[in-house]
CSV table of N, CA, C and O in Angstrom, one decimal:
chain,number,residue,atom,x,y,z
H,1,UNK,N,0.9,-1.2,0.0
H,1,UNK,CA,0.0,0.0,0.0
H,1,UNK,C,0.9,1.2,0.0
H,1,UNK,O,1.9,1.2,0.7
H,2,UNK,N,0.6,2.4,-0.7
H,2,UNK,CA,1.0,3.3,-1.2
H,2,UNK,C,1.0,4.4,0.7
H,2,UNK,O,-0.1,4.9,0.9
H,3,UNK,N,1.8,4.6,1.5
H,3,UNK,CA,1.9,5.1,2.5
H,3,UNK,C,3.2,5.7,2.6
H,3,UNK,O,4.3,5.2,2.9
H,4,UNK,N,2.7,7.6,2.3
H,4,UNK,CA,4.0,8.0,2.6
H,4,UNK,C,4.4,8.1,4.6
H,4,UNK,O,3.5,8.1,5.4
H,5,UNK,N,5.8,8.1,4.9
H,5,UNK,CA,5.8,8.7,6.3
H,5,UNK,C,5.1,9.9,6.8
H,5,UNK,O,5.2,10.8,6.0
H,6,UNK,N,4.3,10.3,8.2
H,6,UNK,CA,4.3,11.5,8.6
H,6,UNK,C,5.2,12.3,8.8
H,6,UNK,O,6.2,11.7,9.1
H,7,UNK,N,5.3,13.5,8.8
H,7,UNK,CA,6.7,14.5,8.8
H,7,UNK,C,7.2,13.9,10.5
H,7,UNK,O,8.4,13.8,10.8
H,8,UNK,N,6.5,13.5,11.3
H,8,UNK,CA,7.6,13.4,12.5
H,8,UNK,C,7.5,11.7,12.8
H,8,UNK,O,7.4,11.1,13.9
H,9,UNK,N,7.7,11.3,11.8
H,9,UNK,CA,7.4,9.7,11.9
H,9,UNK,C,8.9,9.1,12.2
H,9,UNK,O,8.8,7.9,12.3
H,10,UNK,N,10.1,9.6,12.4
H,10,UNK,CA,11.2,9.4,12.8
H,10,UNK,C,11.2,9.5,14.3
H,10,UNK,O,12.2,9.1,14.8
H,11,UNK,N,10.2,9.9,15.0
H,11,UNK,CA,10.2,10.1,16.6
H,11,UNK,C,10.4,8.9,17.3
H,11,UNK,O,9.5,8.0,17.2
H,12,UNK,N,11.5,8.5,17.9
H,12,UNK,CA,11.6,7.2,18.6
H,12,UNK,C,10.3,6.7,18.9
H,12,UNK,O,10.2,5.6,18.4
H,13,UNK,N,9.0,7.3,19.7
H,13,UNK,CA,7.5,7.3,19.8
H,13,UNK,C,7.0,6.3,18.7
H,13,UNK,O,6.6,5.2,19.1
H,14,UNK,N,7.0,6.5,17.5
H,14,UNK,CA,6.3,6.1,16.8
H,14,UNK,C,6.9,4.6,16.5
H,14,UNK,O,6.0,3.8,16.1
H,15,UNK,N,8.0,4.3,16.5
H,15,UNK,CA,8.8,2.9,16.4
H,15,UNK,C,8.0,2.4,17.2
H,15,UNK,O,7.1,1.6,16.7
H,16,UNK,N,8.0,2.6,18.8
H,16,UNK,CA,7.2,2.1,20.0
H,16,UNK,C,5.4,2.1,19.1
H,16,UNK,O,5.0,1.0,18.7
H,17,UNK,N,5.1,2.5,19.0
H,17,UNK,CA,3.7,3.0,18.3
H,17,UNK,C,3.4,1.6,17.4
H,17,UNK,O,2.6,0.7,17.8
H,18,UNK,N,4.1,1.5,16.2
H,18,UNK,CA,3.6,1.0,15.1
H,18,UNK,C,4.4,-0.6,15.9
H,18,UNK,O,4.5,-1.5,15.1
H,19,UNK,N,4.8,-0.7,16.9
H,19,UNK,CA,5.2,-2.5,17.3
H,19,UNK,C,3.9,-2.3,18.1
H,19,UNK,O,4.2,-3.1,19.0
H,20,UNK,N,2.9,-1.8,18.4
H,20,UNK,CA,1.6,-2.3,18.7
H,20,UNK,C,0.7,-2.5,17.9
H,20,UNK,O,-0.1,-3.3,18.2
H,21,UNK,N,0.5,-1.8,16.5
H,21,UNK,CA,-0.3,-2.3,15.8
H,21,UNK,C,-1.3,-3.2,15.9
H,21,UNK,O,-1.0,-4.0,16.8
H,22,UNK,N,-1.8,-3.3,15.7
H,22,UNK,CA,-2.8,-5.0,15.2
H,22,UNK,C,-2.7,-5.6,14.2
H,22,UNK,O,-2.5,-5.0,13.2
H,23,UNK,N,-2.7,-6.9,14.1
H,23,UNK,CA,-2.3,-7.9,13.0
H,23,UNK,C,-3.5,-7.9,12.2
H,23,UNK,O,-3.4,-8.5,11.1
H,24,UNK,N,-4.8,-7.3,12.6
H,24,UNK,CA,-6.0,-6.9,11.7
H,24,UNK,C,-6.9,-6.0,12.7
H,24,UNK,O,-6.6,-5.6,13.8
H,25,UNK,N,-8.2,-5.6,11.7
H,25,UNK,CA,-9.0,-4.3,12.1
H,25,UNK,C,-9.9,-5.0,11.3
H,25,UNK,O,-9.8,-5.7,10.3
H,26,UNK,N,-10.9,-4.5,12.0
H,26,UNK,CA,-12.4,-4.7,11.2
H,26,UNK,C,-12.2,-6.0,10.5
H,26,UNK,O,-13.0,-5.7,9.6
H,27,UNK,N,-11.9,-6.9,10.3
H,27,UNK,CA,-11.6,-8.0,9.7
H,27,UNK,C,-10.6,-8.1,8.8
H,27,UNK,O,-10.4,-9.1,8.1
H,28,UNK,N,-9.7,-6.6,8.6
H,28,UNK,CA,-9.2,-6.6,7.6
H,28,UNK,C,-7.8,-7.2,7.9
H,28,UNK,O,-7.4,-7.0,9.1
H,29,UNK,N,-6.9,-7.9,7.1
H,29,UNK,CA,-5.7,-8.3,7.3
H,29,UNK,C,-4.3,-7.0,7.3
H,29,UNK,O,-4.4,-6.0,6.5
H,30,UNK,N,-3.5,-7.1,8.0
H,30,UNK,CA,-2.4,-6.1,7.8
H,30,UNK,C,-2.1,-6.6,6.2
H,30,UNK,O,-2.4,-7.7,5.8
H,31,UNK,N,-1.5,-5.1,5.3
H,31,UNK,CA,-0.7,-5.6,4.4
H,31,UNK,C,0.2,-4.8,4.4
H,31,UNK,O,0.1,-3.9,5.2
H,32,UNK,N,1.4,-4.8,3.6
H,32,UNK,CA,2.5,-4.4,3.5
H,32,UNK,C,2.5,-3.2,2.7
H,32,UNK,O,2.0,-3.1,1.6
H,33,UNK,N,3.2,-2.0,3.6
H,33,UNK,CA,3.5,-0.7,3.1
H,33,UNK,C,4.4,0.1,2.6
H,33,UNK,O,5.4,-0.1,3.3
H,34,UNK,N,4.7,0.9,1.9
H,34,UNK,CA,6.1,1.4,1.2
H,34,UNK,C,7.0,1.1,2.3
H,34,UNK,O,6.5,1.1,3.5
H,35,UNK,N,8.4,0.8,2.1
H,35,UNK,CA,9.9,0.9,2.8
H,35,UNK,C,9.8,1.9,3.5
H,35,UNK,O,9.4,1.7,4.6
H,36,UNK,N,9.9,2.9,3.1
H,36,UNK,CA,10.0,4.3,4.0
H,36,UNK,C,9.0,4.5,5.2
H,36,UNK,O,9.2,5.4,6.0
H,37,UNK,N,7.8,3.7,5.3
H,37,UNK,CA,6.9,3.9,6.6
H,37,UNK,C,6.4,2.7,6.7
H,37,UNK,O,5.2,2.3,6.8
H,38,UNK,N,7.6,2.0,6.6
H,38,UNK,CA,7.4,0.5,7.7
H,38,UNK,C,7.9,0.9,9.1
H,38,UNK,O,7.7,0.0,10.0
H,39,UNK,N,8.4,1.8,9.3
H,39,UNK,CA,8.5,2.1,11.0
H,39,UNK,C,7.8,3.0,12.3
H,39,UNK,O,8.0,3.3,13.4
H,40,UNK,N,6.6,3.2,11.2
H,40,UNK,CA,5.9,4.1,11.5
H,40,UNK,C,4.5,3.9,10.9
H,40,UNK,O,3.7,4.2,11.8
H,41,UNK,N,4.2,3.6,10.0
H,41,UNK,CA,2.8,3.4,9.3
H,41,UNK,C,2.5,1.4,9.1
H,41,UNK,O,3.1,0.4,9.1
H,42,UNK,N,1.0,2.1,8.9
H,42,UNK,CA,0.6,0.2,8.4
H,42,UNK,C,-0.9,0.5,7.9
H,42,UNK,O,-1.6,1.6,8.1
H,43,UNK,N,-1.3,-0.9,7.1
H,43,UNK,CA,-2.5,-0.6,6.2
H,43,UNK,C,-2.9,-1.7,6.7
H,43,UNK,O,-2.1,-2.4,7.3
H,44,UNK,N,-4.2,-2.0,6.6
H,44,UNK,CA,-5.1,-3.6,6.9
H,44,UNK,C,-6.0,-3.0,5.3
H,44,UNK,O,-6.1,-1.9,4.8
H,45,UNK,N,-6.7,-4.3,5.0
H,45,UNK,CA,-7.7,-4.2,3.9
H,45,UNK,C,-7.5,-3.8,2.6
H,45,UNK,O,-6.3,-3.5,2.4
H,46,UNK,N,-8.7,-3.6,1.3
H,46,UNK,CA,-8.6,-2.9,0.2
H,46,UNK,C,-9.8,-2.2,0.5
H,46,UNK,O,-10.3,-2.9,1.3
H,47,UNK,N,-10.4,-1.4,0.2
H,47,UNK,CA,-9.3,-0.2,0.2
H,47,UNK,C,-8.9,-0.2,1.8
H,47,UNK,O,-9.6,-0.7,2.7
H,48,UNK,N,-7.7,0.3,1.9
H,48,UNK,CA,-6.9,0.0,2.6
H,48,UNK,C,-7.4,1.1,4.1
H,48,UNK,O,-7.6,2.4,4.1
H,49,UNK,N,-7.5,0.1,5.1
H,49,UNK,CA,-7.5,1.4,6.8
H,49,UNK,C,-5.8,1.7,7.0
H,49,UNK,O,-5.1,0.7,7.3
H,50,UNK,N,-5.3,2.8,6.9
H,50,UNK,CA,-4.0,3.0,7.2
H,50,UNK,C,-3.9,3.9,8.3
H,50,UNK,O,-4.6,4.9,8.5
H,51,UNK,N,-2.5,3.3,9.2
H,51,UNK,CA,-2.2,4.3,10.6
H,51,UNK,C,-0.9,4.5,10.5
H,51,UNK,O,0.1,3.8,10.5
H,52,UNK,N,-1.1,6.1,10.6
H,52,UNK,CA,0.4,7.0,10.3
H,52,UNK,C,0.6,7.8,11.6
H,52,UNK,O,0.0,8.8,12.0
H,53,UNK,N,1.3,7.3,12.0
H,53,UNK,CA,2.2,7.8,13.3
H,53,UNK,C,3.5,9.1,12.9
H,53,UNK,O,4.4,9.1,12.1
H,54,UNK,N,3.0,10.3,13.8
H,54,UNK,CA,4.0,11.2,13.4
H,54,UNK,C,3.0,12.2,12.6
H,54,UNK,O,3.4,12.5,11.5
H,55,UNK,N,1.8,12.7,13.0
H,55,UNK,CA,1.2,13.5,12.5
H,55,UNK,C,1.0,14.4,13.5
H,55,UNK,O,1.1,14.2,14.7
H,56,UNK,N,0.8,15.7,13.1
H,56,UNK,CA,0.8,16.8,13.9
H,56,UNK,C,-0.2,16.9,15.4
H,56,UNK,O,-1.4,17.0,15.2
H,57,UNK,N,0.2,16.9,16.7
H,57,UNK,CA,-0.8,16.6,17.2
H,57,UNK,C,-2.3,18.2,16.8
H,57,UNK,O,-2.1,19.3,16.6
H,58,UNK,N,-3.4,17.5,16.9
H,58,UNK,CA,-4.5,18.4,16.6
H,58,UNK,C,-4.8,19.6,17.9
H,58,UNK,O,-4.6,19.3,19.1
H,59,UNK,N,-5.2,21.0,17.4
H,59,UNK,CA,-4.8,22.1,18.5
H,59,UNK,C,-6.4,22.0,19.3
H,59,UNK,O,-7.1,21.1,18.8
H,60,UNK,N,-7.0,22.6,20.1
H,60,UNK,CA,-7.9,22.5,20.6
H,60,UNK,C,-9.0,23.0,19.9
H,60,UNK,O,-8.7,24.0,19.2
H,61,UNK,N,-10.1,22.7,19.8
H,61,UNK,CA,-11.0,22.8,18.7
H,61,UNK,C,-12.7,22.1,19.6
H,61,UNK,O,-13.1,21.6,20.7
H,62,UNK,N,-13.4,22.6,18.1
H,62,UNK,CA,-14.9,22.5,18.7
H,62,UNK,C,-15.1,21.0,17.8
H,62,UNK,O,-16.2,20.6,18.0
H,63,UNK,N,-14.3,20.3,17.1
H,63,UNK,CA,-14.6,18.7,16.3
H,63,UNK,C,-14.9,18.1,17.4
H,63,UNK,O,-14.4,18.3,18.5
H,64,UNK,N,-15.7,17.2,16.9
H,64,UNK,CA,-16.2,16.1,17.7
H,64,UNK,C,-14.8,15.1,18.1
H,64,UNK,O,-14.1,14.8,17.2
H,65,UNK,N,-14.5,14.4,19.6
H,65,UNK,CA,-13.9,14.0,20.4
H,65,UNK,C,-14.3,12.9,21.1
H,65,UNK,O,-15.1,13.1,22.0
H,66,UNK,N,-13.9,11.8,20.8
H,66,UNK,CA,-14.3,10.6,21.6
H,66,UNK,C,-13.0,10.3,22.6
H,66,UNK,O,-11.8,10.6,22.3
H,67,UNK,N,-13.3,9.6,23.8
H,67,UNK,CA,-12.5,9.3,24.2
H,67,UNK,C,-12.8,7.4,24.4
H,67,UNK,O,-13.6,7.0,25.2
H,68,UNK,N,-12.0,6.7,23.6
H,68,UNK,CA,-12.3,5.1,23.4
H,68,UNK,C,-10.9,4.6,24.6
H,68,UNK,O,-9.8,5.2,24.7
H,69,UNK,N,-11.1,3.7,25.2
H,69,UNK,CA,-10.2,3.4,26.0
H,69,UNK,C,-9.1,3.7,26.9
H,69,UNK,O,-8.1,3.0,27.1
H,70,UNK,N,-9.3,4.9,27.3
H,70,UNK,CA,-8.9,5.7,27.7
H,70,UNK,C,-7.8,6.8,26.7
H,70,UNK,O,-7.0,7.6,27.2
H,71,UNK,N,-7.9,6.7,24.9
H,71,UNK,CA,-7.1,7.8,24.4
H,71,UNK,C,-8.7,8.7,23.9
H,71,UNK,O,-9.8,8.2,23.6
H,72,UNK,N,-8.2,9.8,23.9
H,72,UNK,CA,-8.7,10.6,23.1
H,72,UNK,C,-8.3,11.1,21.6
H,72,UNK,O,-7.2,11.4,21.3
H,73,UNK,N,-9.4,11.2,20.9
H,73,UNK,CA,-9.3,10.6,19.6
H,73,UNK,C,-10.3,12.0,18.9
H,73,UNK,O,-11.5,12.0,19.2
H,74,UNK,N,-9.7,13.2,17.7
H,74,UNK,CA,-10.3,13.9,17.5
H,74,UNK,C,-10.8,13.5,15.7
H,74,UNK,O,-10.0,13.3,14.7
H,75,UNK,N,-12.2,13.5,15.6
H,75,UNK,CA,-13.2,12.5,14.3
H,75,UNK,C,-12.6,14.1,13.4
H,75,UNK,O,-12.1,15.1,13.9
H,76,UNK,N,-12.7,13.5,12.0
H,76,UNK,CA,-13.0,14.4,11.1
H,76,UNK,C,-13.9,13.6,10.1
H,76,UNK,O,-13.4,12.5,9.9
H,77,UNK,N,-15.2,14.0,9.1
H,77,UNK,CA,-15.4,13.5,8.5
H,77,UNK,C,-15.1,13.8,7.2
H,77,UNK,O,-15.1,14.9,6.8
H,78,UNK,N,-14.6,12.5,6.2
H,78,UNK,CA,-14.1,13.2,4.8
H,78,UNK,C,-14.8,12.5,4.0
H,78,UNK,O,-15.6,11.7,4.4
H,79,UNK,N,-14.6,12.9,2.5
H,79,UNK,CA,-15.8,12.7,1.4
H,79,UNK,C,-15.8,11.0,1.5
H,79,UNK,O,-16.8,10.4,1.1
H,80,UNK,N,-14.7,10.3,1.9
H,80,UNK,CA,-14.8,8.7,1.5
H,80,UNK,C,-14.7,8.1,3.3
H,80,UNK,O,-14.5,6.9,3.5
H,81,UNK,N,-14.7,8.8,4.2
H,81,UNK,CA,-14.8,7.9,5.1
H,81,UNK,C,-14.3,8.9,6.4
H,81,UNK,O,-14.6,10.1,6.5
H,82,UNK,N,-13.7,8.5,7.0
H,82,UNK,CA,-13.4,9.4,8.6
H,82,UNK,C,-11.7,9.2,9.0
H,82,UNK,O,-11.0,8.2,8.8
H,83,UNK,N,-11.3,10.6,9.4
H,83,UNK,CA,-10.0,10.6,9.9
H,83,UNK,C,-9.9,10.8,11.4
H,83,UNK,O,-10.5,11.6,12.1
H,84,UNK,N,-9.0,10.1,11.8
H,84,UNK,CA,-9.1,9.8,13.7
H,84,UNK,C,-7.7,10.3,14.1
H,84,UNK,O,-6.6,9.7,13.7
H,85,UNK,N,-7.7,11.0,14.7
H,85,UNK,CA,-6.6,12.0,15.1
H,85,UNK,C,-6.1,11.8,16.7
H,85,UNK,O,-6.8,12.5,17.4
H,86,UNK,N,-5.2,11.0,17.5
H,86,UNK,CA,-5.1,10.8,18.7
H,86,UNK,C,-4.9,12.6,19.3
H,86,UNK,O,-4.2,13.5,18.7
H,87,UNK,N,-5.6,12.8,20.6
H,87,UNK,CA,-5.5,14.4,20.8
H,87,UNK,C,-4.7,13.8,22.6
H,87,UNK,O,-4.8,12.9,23.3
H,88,UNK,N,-4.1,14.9,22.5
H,88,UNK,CA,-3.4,15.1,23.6
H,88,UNK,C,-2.1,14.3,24.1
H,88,UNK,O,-1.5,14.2,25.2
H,89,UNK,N,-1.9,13.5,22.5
H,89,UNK,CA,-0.5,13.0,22.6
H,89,UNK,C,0.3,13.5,21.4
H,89,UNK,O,0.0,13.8,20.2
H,90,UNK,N,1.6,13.5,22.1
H,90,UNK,CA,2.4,13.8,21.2
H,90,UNK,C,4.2,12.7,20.7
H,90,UNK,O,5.2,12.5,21.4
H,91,UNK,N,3.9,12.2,19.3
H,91,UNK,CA,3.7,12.7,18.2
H,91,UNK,C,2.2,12.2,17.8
H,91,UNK,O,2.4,11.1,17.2
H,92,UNK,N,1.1,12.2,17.8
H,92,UNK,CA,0.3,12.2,17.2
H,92,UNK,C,-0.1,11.2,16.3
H,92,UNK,O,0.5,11.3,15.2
H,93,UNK,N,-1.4,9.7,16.3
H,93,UNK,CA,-1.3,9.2,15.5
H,93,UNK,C,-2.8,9.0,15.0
H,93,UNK,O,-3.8,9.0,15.7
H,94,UNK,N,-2.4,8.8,13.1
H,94,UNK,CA,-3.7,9.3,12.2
H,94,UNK,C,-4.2,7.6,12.0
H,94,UNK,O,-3.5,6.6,11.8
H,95,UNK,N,-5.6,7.6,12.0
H,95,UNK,CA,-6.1,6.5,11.3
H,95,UNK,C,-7.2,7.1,10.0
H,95,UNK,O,-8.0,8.0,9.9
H,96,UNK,N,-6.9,6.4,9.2
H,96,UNK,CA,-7.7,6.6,8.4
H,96,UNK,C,-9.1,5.4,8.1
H,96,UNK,O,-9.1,4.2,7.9
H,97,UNK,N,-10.0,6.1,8.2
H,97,UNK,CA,-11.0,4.9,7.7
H,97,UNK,C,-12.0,4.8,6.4
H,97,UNK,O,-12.9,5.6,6.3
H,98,UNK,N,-11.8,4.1,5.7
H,98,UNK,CA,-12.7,4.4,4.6
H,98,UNK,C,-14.2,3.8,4.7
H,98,UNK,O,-14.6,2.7,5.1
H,99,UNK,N,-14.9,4.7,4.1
H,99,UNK,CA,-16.4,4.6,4.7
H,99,UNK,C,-17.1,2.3,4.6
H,99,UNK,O,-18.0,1.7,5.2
H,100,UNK,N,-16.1,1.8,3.6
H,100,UNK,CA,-17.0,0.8,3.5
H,100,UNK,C,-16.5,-0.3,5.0
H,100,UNK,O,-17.0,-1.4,5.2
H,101,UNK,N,-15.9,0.2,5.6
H,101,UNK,CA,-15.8,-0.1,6.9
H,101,UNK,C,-16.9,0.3,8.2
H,101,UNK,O,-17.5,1.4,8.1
H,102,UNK,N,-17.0,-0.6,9.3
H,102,UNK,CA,-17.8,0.0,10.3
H,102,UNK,C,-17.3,1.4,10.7
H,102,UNK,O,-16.1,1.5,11.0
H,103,UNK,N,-17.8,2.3,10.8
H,103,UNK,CA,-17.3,3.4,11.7
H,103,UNK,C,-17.8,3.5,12.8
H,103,UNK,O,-18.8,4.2,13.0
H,104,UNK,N,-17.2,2.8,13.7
H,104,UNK,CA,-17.3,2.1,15.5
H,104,UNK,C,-16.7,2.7,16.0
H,104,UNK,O,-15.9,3.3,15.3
H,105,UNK,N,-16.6,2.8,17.2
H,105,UNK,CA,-15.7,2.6,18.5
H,105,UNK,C,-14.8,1.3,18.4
H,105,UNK,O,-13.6,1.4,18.4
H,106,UNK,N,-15.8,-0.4,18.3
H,106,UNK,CA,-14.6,-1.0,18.0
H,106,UNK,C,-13.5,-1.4,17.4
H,106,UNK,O,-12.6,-2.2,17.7
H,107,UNK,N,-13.8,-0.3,16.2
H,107,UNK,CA,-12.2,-0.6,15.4
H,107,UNK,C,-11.3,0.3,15.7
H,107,UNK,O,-10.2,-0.2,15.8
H,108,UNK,N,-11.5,1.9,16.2
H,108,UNK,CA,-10.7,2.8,17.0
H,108,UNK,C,-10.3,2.0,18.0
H,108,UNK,O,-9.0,2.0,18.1
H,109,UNK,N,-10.7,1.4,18.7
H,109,UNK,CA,-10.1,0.5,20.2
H,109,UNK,C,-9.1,-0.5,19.5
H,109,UNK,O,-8.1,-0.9,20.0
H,110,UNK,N,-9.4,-0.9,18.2
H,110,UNK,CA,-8.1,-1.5,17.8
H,110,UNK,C,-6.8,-1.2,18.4
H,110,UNK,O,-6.1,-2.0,19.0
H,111,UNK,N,-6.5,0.0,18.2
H,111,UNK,CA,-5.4,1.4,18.0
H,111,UNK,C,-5.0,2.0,19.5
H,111,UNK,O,-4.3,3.0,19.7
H,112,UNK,N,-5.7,1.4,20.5
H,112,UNK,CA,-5.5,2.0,21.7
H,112,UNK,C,-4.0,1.5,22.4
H,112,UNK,O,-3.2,2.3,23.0
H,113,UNK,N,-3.7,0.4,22.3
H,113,UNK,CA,-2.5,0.1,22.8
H,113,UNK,C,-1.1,0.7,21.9
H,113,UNK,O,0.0,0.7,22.3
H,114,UNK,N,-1.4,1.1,20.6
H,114,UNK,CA,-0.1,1.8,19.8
H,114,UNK,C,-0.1,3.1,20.1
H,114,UNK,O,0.9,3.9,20.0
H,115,UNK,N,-1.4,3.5,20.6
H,115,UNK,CA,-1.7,5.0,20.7
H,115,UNK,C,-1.1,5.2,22.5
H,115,UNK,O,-0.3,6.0,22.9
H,116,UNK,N,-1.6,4.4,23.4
H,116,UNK,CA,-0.8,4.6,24.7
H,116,UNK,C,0.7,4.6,24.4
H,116,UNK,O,1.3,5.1,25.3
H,117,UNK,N,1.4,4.2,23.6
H,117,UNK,CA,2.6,4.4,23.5
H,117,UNK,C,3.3,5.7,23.3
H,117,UNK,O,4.5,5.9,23.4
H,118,UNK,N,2.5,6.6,23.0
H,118,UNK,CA,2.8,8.0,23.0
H,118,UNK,C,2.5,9.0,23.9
H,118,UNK,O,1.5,8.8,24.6
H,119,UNK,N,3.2,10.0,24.0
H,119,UNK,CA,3.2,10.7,25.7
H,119,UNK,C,2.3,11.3,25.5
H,119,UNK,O,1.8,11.6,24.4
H,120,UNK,N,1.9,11.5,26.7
H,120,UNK,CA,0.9,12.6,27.1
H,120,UNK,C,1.1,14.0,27.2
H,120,UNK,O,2.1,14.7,27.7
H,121,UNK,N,0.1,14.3,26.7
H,121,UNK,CA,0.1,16.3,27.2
H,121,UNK,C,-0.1,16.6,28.0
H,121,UNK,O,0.6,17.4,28.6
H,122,UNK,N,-1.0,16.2,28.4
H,122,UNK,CA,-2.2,16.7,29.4
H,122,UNK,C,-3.6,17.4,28.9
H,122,UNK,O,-4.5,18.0,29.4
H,123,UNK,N,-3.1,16.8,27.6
H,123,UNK,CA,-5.0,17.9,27.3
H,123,UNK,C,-5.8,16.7,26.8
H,123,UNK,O,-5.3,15.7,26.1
H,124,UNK,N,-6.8,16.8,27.2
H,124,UNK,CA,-7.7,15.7,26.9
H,124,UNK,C,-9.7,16.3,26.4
H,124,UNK,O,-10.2,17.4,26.7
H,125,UNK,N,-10.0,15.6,25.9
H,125,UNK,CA,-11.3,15.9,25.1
H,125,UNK,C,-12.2,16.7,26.4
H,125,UNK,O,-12.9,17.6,26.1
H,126,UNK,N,-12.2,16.5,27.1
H,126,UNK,CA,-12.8,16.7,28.4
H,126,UNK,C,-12.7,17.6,29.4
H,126,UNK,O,-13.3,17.5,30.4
């Protein structure tokens, strides 16, 4: 799968990050991602759910904020599906979902143990 790195996807954080991964989501299988953000990114499925570690953490805002297992997670909706923004950690990690997937809670809880791997701010949805 076509996955460039996030600009801070070199952050020792995100190595820690993407060795929690999940070996699937939503039913979908991991598959293999460009060279350059195998240490930081991964895809499951076609069309593919991909999570890119090293994205800018998101600034305080009025978007809708879930908090799934104890990360908080800022929603954006886009034309093909939803982007999931970990908030109050830093470096920041993006899930992408494309709409022909569930848009749950349980597939974000996928993502909760790669996402505790990144520090805290202190700012939380709440």
């Amino acid at each position: 799968v076509a996955v460039s790195p996030a600009p801070m996807a070199a952050e020792p954080a995100c190595a820690q990050a993407a060795g929690r991964y999940p070996q699937a989501v939503a039913g979908a299988v991991r598959q293999p991602v460009a060279e350059e953000a195998r240490d930081s990114a991964a895809a499951w499925g076609n069309p593919a759910i991909v999570a890119r570690c090293g994205v800018e953490s998101p600034a305080p805002s009025t978007d809708r904020c879930l908090t799934i297992e104890g990360v908080d997670w800022v929603v954006e909706d886009l034309e093909d599906g939803i982007a999931l923004v970990t908030y109050g950690r830093t470096p920041a990690l993006e899930v992408l979902v494309p709409r022909r997937y569930p848009q749950s809670s349980d597939l974000v809880a996928d993502f909760a143990d790669a996402a505790g791997a990144l520090e805290t701010t202190g700012h939380s949805c709440g």
